[in-house]
C-alpha cells in the first residue's frame, strides 16, 4: 500500500484518489457567478500546495487569464507562490481576510483585486453565519484542504495549521483533500471545536490552555469529498529575521514591566498566558523570557514561531496553544526531531478559538503586537500605510488587544525612510487609520521606553507617550503640536488640530521624511 | 420599627445607622493624596442621593472649594444635581468612565476635570484588577451605595441599577449604605455574579437571558460598612423624548432588515436578543417591534427604558436583561403599578455581565446604537464632537458593537446647525475620532436607507453608504471626494485625501455648516 493509501483509514474513500488535473472541471465557471473557494492554511503553513497551482497552470496554458475568477477565503496568509500566481492570472477576485504576498498586495492597492479584512476569530464565525457569501446562499462552493490523513470514519485530520479549515469543511458543497505525505502526520495535535450558531451557540469551556474541548479530527461529511490527491511539497517555511539591538531593548523594557507587575501583585509569578505577534521584537521577547527568572509560562497565541522552540526546550514554557505551526525550514527540522516533546506541549485550535475574546478575556492573556504606528493618545494603525495602502490586514491583533488582560503594542520609535535615517516616526499626533482605539490599548513600548497608559486621561497619555516612547528627533515637534492643540481647542478632552494632524504623513509622502520642519 | 430599620434584616448593623453629617470626616483629605471614591448608579438611577450633596454643602459652607478633591468612579452617568455641584465645587478631580451632566462636561472640555472613558464591561473588570487606582495600591477608599435593603447576613441588596456597584463594594475599604425608603425594594430582581481574577476567572455560564447565575444580593464584607443612612429621594427620572418621523423611518428600515434576515435564514423567527441604545430612535425601534408580527422577543441590553414597558405589557417581549431600570417619572409610576409582572420578566445584572462580550457573542445579540457620525468606510465616532470635545463617553456601545451578531448603527443622515438646516451630515469621508472600526460594524441606517456592509470591501462600502445613507445635500460632494481619493492614491485599498479629509468638520467649526461648497 502506498503512503497515500496508508493515510486514508476509511477505505471506502480510496476510490476518491485522483489527479488534480481530473478535478479541473469543478472550477470552470458554468453559472453566471463567481465561485467561492476556501483553502486551509494559516501564516503560510497547512495550505494546499498542488491543486491551486494546477489550476493556475491550466488557466495559463488555455489562455483563460481574465476569464476565471474566484472569491478566495483562506484563514490568513498562504504561500506566496500561489497567491501571486493567482493574482497575476486574475484568478483572485476578492480575498478575505489577511494576506502577505507581493503581487497580490500590489493589486489590492491598485483596485484590481478586492480585499476584506476582519478580526480573524470573527471572520471564521461570520463565515459560518453566511455573511461573506450571502448573495449566493451563504455557502462555499469548494474547499481545498491540506490534511495529514483521513480517519476511519472519513473525518479529515489537518496538517500544520487549523485556521478556518473547520468552518470551510462545514460550509463547503464539495471538498478536495490534499494529503501531504512529505510531512509526518500532525494527528493528535489538533483540538477541533466548532460552535453552533445562535441561539444554540455553546460555552467554549477552556479555563486552562492544556484543556482539550473538541476532537482531534474535523467532523466531516465524507459524502462531500469529491477528490483526494497527494501532495509531496513541504511548507514554504518563513525565514526568521534575526534579532537586533532595538528589539532586544524593547524586550527588556517588557520584561522589566512584567517584573514590576508581579511585584505589585497584578500578575502571578508565572505571569499569564502570553500572546505574541510575528517578527523580530516578538522573537526577542520570547528569547528574553527564555533567559529570564520567570518559570512555568504558557502561551495562548495565534502562531508558533521559531522562537518558541528553545522556549519549550528550556522548560521555561510548559504549554502552547496556537492555530498554526509557522516555522522556518530549520525550525521544522528541529520540530520533527523533537516531536515527541512537542506533541505533549502543543495544541492547535481553530482560529475562532485561538483568537476568541471569550477565552482571551477569561484566561487573562497578555497580548503583544507590532502596529504600523500609534498616536500619542493611544490609537494604533495596524493595517493601512499612510492611511490608505493595505499592508496585510488586521489579523488577530484586534482579537487579542481588545480582550487582553494587558494590551501591549511594541514598535521601534523610528524607522529610516529612503532619504532620512529618522524619516518615519512610530509615534504621531494622530494615526491616519485606526484599527485599535484608545479604549483598548494599555501599554506602548519602544526602544526609548515604556508608557503605561492604564488609568490616564488622554492628555496625560500624550505627555507620557512623548516622554517615554517618542524618538528624540520628534519630541519637540510632538510637544509643540500638543501644546498648540490644547490652546486652539481651549483644552478640550482630546485636543487635535484637524488642519495639520497629518502633516507628518503628508510630508513623508511628498518629501520622503516625516520631519518636515527640518527642511525649513 | 421604622421603615429604615425594617430594611436592615441583619440587626447587628442597626448600630451603624447614622446621619450623613457624622460621616463627613471620612472625606477629609488627611493624607497627601486624593481619595478614590466609588458611587453606585447607572444612567441616573440607583445612585446615592444624600451623602454626596451633604459633602457638597459642607464644602461650600466651610469655604473648602478647591481644597477637597476626589477621583470619582460611577458605573455610568448619575444625577446631574450631584455631578454638577461636585464639578462646580472642584470636588471631582478625575471621573471614570461616562458622564452626561452639563457643568461636569464643560469642565472636562476646558481641562479643569480629567476624564477617562472605557468600554463599560471592561471598566468594571479592570477596576477589579486595580488598574485605575494602581498608584495607591489598586483599591477604593470609600464606596457610597444606594440600596433597597440589607439581608440577614449583612449583604447589600441594590436598588434600581447594578452597574459597577458589586466591584466597588468588593474593592472598597469603607462602605456607606444609603437605604432608599422612598422606593419599594428591588429585591429579587438582581442577579449578581462577580468574577475572580485571572488565572482563576470563571466561565460566565449564561446561555439564555432568563438564567440566574449569581445571587440576589451583593456578597458584602459587612465589617467594612461604616455607616447606614436613609434616603427618601426618588430617582431623577430621565424624560422620554417623543418619537419623530425620522426615527420612525429608521425603525422601519431596521424592521424590514430583520424580516429579510429571517427570510434568508440568518435570524430565527423570534430574532435574537436585542440591545438597544438610549434615545428616540431606540424608542421608535422598540415601538415598531411592539407593533410588528415578531413575537417571543428577548432583550439583552444595558438600560431598560420607557419604551420597553409597553413591549413587555404587550407580551411581544418575553424577557429583559439590563443593568439599570432607567425610566422617566411616569415610567416609574407604571413600573411600580405593574411590578408583579415585571418581577417575572426582568433581571438586572452587573455591567460587567450585561455588557460582556463573552455573552453578547454567545447569545448572538443584535446591537443598535447611535453614533455622533460615521464615515463611508464604516468607522464610527461615538465620543468626541469635532474629534476633540468629549460628549458622554463610549459607554457600552463598543462592548456590544464589537461582539454582536449584527452590529447596527443608526442615525439621522443630517442635522441642522445654527445657520444651516442641513448643516451637519452624519456621513463623512473620514471621522475625526474612531471609537468603532470598519472591522466591527455591519449595518448603517439613516432615514434615507440601510447599508448592509457585510462582506464588502472598503470601496464597495463607501459606494453603498453614499447611495443608501447619505443625505441628498451631501451625496455629490461625497461621491466627488471618493472619486478624487481613488485617483490620487492610484486606487489604494482605502482611498483618502489626508489634506482635505476633515474639510467638512473644519468648515462646521469655522462657518457653521459642513457644506462649505455652498459658500462658493
GROMACS .gro file of C-alpha atoms in nm, chain A residues 32-175:
model
  144
   32UNK     CA    1  -2.316   3.324  -1.419
   33UNK     CA    2  -2.149   3.384  -1.087
   34UNK     CA    3  -1.805   3.378  -0.930
   35UNK     CA    4  -1.723   3.061  -0.737
   36UNK     CA    5  -1.648   3.089  -0.367
   37UNK     CA    6  -1.342   2.885  -0.280
   38UNK     CA    7  -1.188   2.823   0.063
   39UNK     CA    8  -0.837   2.697   0.130
   40UNK     CA    9  -0.696   2.557   0.451
   41UNK     CA   10  -0.378   2.728   0.574
   42UNK     CA   11  -0.254   2.995   0.806
   43UNK     CA   12   0.066   3.209   0.801
   44UNK     CA   13   0.188   3.000   0.517
   45UNK     CA   14   0.154   2.655   0.669
   46UNK     CA   15  -0.102   2.385   0.603
   47UNK     CA   16  -0.231   2.535   0.278
   48UNK     CA   17  -0.300   2.323  -0.032
   49UNK     CA   18   0.012   2.328  -0.247
   50UNK     CA   19  -0.091   2.122  -0.550
   51UNK     CA   20  -0.443   2.187  -0.673
   52UNK     CA   21  -0.420   2.569  -0.679
   53UNK     CA   22  -0.104   2.558  -0.892
   54UNK     CA   23  -0.255   2.303  -1.129
   55UNK     CA   24  -0.550   2.540  -1.174
   56UNK     CA   25  -0.307   2.824  -1.244
   57UNK     CA   26  -0.117   2.614  -1.499
   58UNK     CA   27  -0.438   2.516  -1.671
   59UNK     CA   28  -0.560   2.875  -1.692
   60UNK     CA   29  -0.227   2.991  -1.827
   61UNK     CA   30  -0.197   2.716  -2.088
   62UNK     CA   31  -0.551   2.760  -2.211
   63UNK     CA   32  -0.541   3.138  -2.227
   64UNK     CA   33  -0.811   3.168  -1.966
   65UNK     CA   34  -0.650   3.463  -1.789
   66UNK     CA   35  -0.923   3.713  -1.712
   67UNK     CA   36  -1.190   3.453  -1.770
   68UNK     CA   37  -1.180   3.251  -1.450
   69UNK     CA   38  -1.241   3.431  -1.121
   70UNK     CA   39  -1.274   3.318  -0.762
   71UNK     CA   40  -1.360   3.472  -0.430
   72UNK     CA   41  -1.084   3.329  -0.220
   73UNK     CA   42  -1.109   3.263   0.153
   74UNK     CA   43  -0.806   3.146   0.350
   75UNK     CA   44  -0.766   3.161   0.731
   76UNK     CA   45  -0.477   3.406   0.699
   77UNK     CA   46  -0.180   3.424   0.462
   78UNK     CA   47  -0.076   3.134   0.242
   79UNK     CA   48   0.223   3.055   0.022
   80UNK     CA   49   0.323   3.349  -0.196
   81UNK     CA   50   0.398   3.112  -0.485
   82UNK     CA   51   0.023   3.050  -0.508
   83UNK     CA   52  -0.113   3.390  -0.400
   84UNK     CA   53   0.099   3.572  -0.654
   85UNK     CA   54   0.033   3.334  -0.942
   86UNK     CA   55  -0.339   3.357  -0.876
   87UNK     CA   56  -0.315   3.736  -0.858
   88UNK     CA   57  -0.116   3.759  -1.181
   89UNK     CA   58  -0.361   3.536  -1.363
   90UNK     CA   59  -0.653   3.743  -1.227
   91UNK     CA   60  -0.795   3.434  -1.064
   92UNK     CA   61  -0.845   3.613  -0.734
   93UNK     CA   62  -1.147   3.843  -0.745
   94UNK     CA   63  -1.190   3.901  -0.374
   95UNK     CA   64  -0.965   3.785  -0.091
   96UNK     CA   65  -1.055   3.751   0.277
   97UNK     CA   66  -0.925   3.818   0.547
   98UNK     CA   67  -0.543   3.861   0.551
   99UNK     CA   68  -0.257   3.836   0.303
  100UNK     CA   69   0.117   3.892   0.275
  101UNK     CA   70   0.208   3.816  -0.089
  102UNK     CA   71   0.368   4.084  -0.303
  103UNK     CA   72   0.181   4.077  -0.632
  104UNK     CA   73  -0.150   4.020  -0.458
  105UNK     CA   74  -0.078   4.315  -0.232
  106UNK     CA   75   0.005   4.538  -0.527
  107UNK     CA   76  -0.320   4.451  -0.696
  108UNK     CA   77  -0.519   4.512  -0.380
  109UNK     CA   78  -0.372   4.861  -0.381
  110UNK     CA   79  -0.435   4.938  -0.745
  111UNK     CA   80  -0.800   4.842  -0.735
  112UNK     CA   81  -0.778   4.525  -0.943
  113UNK     CA   82  -0.835   4.284  -0.652
  114UNK     CA   83  -1.082   4.340  -0.370
  115UNK     CA   84  -0.987   4.255  -0.015
  116UNK     CA   85  -1.179   4.249   0.309
  117UNK     CA   86  -1.004   4.232   0.641
  118UNK     CA   87  -1.163   4.131   0.965
  119UNK     CA   88  -1.065   4.015   1.312
  120UNK     CA   89  -0.967   3.654   1.246
  121UNK     CA   90  -1.182   3.495   1.515
  122UNK     CA   91  -1.476   3.691   1.386
  123UNK     CA   92  -1.406   3.609   1.023
  124UNK     CA   93  -1.449   3.236   1.073
  125UNK     CA   94  -1.752   3.288   1.296
  126UNK     CA   95  -1.919   3.521   1.047
  127UNK     CA   96  -1.828   3.287   0.764
  128UNK     CA   97  -2.033   3.022   0.942
  129UNK     CA   98  -2.317   3.275   0.969
  130UNK     CA   99  -2.309   3.303   0.590
  131UNK     CA  100  -2.221   3.674   0.584
  132UNK     CA  101  -1.941   3.661   0.326
  133UNK     CA  102  -2.130   3.473   0.060
  134UNK     CA  103  -2.479   3.590   0.145
  135UNK     CA  104  -2.557   3.692  -0.212
  136UNK     CA  105  -2.532   3.329  -0.319
  137UNK     CA  106  -2.690   3.147  -0.030
  138UNK     CA  107  -2.420   3.179   0.233
  139UNK     CA  108  -2.226   2.864   0.149
  140UNK     CA  109  -1.890   2.778  -0.004
  141UNK     CA  110  -1.866   2.608  -0.343
  142UNK     CA  111  -1.538   2.425  -0.295
  143UNK     CA  112  -1.294   2.378  -0.008
  144UNK     CA  113  -0.938   2.263  -0.077
  145UNK     CA  114  -0.789   2.127   0.241
  146UNK     CA  115  -0.437   2.009   0.314
  147UNK     CA  116  -0.459   1.713   0.551
  148UNK     CA  117  -0.231   1.478   0.738
  149UNK     CA  118  -0.473   1.193   0.693
  150UNK     CA  119  -0.835   1.079   0.693
  151UNK     CA  120  -0.962   0.871   0.984
  152UNK     CA  121  -1.173   0.551   0.991
  153UNK     CA  122  -1.495   0.747   0.957
  154UNK     CA  123  -1.392   0.978   0.679
  155UNK     CA  124  -1.310   1.272   0.906
  156UNK     CA  125  -1.026   1.496   0.798
  157UNK     CA  126  -0.716   1.522   1.017
  158UNK     CA  127  -0.547   1.851   0.938
  159UNK     CA  128  -0.179   1.932   0.884
  160UNK     CA  129   0.034   2.213   1.036
  161UNK     CA  130  -0.242   2.467   1.082
  162UNK     CA  131  -0.611   2.478   1.165
  163UNK     CA  132  -0.715   2.837   1.084
  164UNK     CA  133  -1.062   2.847   0.933
  165UNK     CA  134  -1.043   2.499   0.778
  166UNK     CA  135  -1.313   2.351   1.006
  167UNK     CA  136  -1.560   2.620   0.904
  168UNK     CA  137  -1.474   2.576   0.535
  169UNK     CA  138  -1.521   2.198   0.564
  170UNK     CA  139  -1.857   2.255   0.735
  171UNK     CA  140  -1.979   2.507   0.480
  172UNK     CA  141  -1.845   2.363   0.152
  173UNK     CA  142  -2.058   2.185  -0.104
  174UNK     CA  143  -1.754   1.998  -0.230
  175UNK     CA  144  -1.425   1.915  -0.062
   0.00000   0.00000   0.00000
